[in-house]
Amino acid sequence: MEQIVSAILTVLIGVAGCVVYFWGTNWLLDRFLSTNQSMPGEVVTRRDYLRSQVRPWLFLAPALVFLTVYLIYPVFETARLSLFDAQGINFVGFSNYLWAFRDSTFLQSVFNNVIWLLIVPAAATAFGLIIAVLADKLWWGNIAKSLIFMPMAISFVGASVIWKFIYDYRGPGQEQIGLLNAIITGLGLPPQAWITIPFWNSIFLMIILIWIQTGFAMVILSAALRGIPEETLEAARIDGANDFQIFYGIMIPQIWGTIVVVWTTITITVLKVFDIVLAMTNGQWDTQVLANLMFDWMFRGSDFGRGSTIAVIIMLAVTPIMIWNIRRANAEEGTR
């Protein structure tokens, strides 16, 4: 109850602060750059021009301040710390970067991230597209879409807890409560500790993210599919095209731009994957990824130099995809 009251108070204070800020700054602007009939015409024109120029910045100022404090400054500080030792005191140059590319755990994390990048975006986008196409053909398609979209409302940690019950393992002779092992033992096979099996355990973790992101891909691609002119599809059917030919020859080319945007968005999410690995394996059994490795060095190992180095490498990996995604989105906006 105390937390709910605290949350409500925080929201109310935040909203009130915004109202006071925007009302107060506008009042001050109008007061200091006010005009009246006794002023010369050029003064009135100049003040009107200044008000129109300053007013948008009053609205942007809070966002710019927060952006600087919580995004721009941390980027430069992280880059600086990556060139210093564990305590961030002594300059060590690029030693942390040399360490990273010689460290077996770091290389294992890079390999795991590459596998995640190859499998998760492609699988989530493909499943989302297939479901979007098939659901439109069913009378209960909207119900199916709602069910498939639901995991998007669950946090990564919450989803991990759910899937823990699917992968759960109990020793031989004990009752298996995990769904997979219940099926395996029901078939007369021995139970398996699924998330401890190297390589395959990473696949099992990826399934969780695919389960979550498929709903996102489905919703976006379903909206794109509805944008295809019905006349185009009808013309193809009249010409004798079957469903597969329509799907590969008309639908995919028509929504290709949206498919790429969905794929890149999920790719960015995959590069930052952290919660699922931490909650399921804590990086054990060769499931470590870069974000978890950064967390380990930064907050468990208290080595700000190496932790920042890994953070910079993640940022360098994400940035080109984000730039490309933004430029493509802007290009599509320009063609509309």
PDB file of N, CA, C and O in Angstrom, residues 31 71 117 138 209 243 280 331:
ATOM      1  N   ARG A  31       6.295  37.784 -20.428  1.00  0.00           N
ATOM      2  CA  ARG A  31       6.498  38.982 -19.604  1.00  0.00           C
ATOM      3  C   ARG A  31       7.725  39.763 -20.059  1.00  0.00           C
ATOM      4  O   ARG A  31       7.687  40.984 -20.185  1.00  0.00           O
ATOM      5  N   LEU A  71      22.276  10.191 -21.118  1.00  0.00           N
ATOM      6  CA  LEU A  71      22.695   9.472 -22.319  1.00  0.00           C
ATOM      7  C   LEU A  71      24.048   9.952 -22.841  1.00  0.00           C
ATOM      8  O   LEU A  71      24.981   9.154 -22.978  1.00  0.00           O
ATOM      9  N   LEU A 117      22.254 -13.408 -32.671  1.00  0.00           N
ATOM     10  CA  LEU A 117      21.916 -12.500 -33.774  1.00  0.00           C
ATOM     11  C   LEU A 117      21.471 -13.251 -35.021  1.00  0.00           C
ATOM     12  O   LEU A 117      20.626 -12.768 -35.785  1.00  0.00           O
ATOM     13  N   LEU A 138      -8.334 -16.761 -40.672  1.00  0.00           N
ATOM     14  CA  LEU A 138      -9.160 -17.490 -39.699  1.00  0.00           C
ATOM     15  C   LEU A 138     -10.165 -16.552 -39.054  1.00  0.00           C
ATOM     16  O   LEU A 138      -9.857 -15.382 -38.798  1.00  0.00           O
ATOM     17  N   LEU A 209      13.235 -15.512 -25.968  1.00  0.00           N
ATOM     18  CA  LEU A 209      13.170 -14.201 -26.622  1.00  0.00           C
ATOM     19  C   LEU A 209      12.357 -14.283 -27.920  1.00  0.00           C
ATOM     20  O   LEU A 209      11.633 -13.344 -28.259  1.00  0.00           O
ATOM     21  N   ASP A 243      -1.715 -19.473 -53.500  1.00  0.00           N
ATOM     22  CA  ASP A 243      -1.396 -18.735 -52.256  1.00  0.00           C
ATOM     23  C   ASP A 243       0.103 -18.562 -52.048  1.00  0.00           C
ATOM     24  O   ASP A 243       0.561 -17.518 -51.575  1.00  0.00           O
ATOM     25  N   MET A 280      18.150 -17.122 -16.093  1.00  0.00           N
ATOM     26  CA  MET A 280      18.094 -18.557 -16.375  1.00  0.00           C
ATOM     27  C   MET A 280      19.383 -19.287 -15.985  1.00  0.00           C
ATOM     28  O   MET A 280      19.341 -20.376 -15.390  1.00  0.00           O
ATOM     29  N   ALA A 331      13.986   7.593 -44.824  1.00  0.00           N
ATOM     30  CA  ALA A 331      13.827   7.495 -46.277  1.00  0.00           C
ATOM     31  C   ALA A 331      12.407   7.077 -46.640  1.00  0.00           C
ATOM     32  O   ALA A 331      11.807   7.595 -47.586  1.00  0.00           O
TER      33      ALA A 331
END
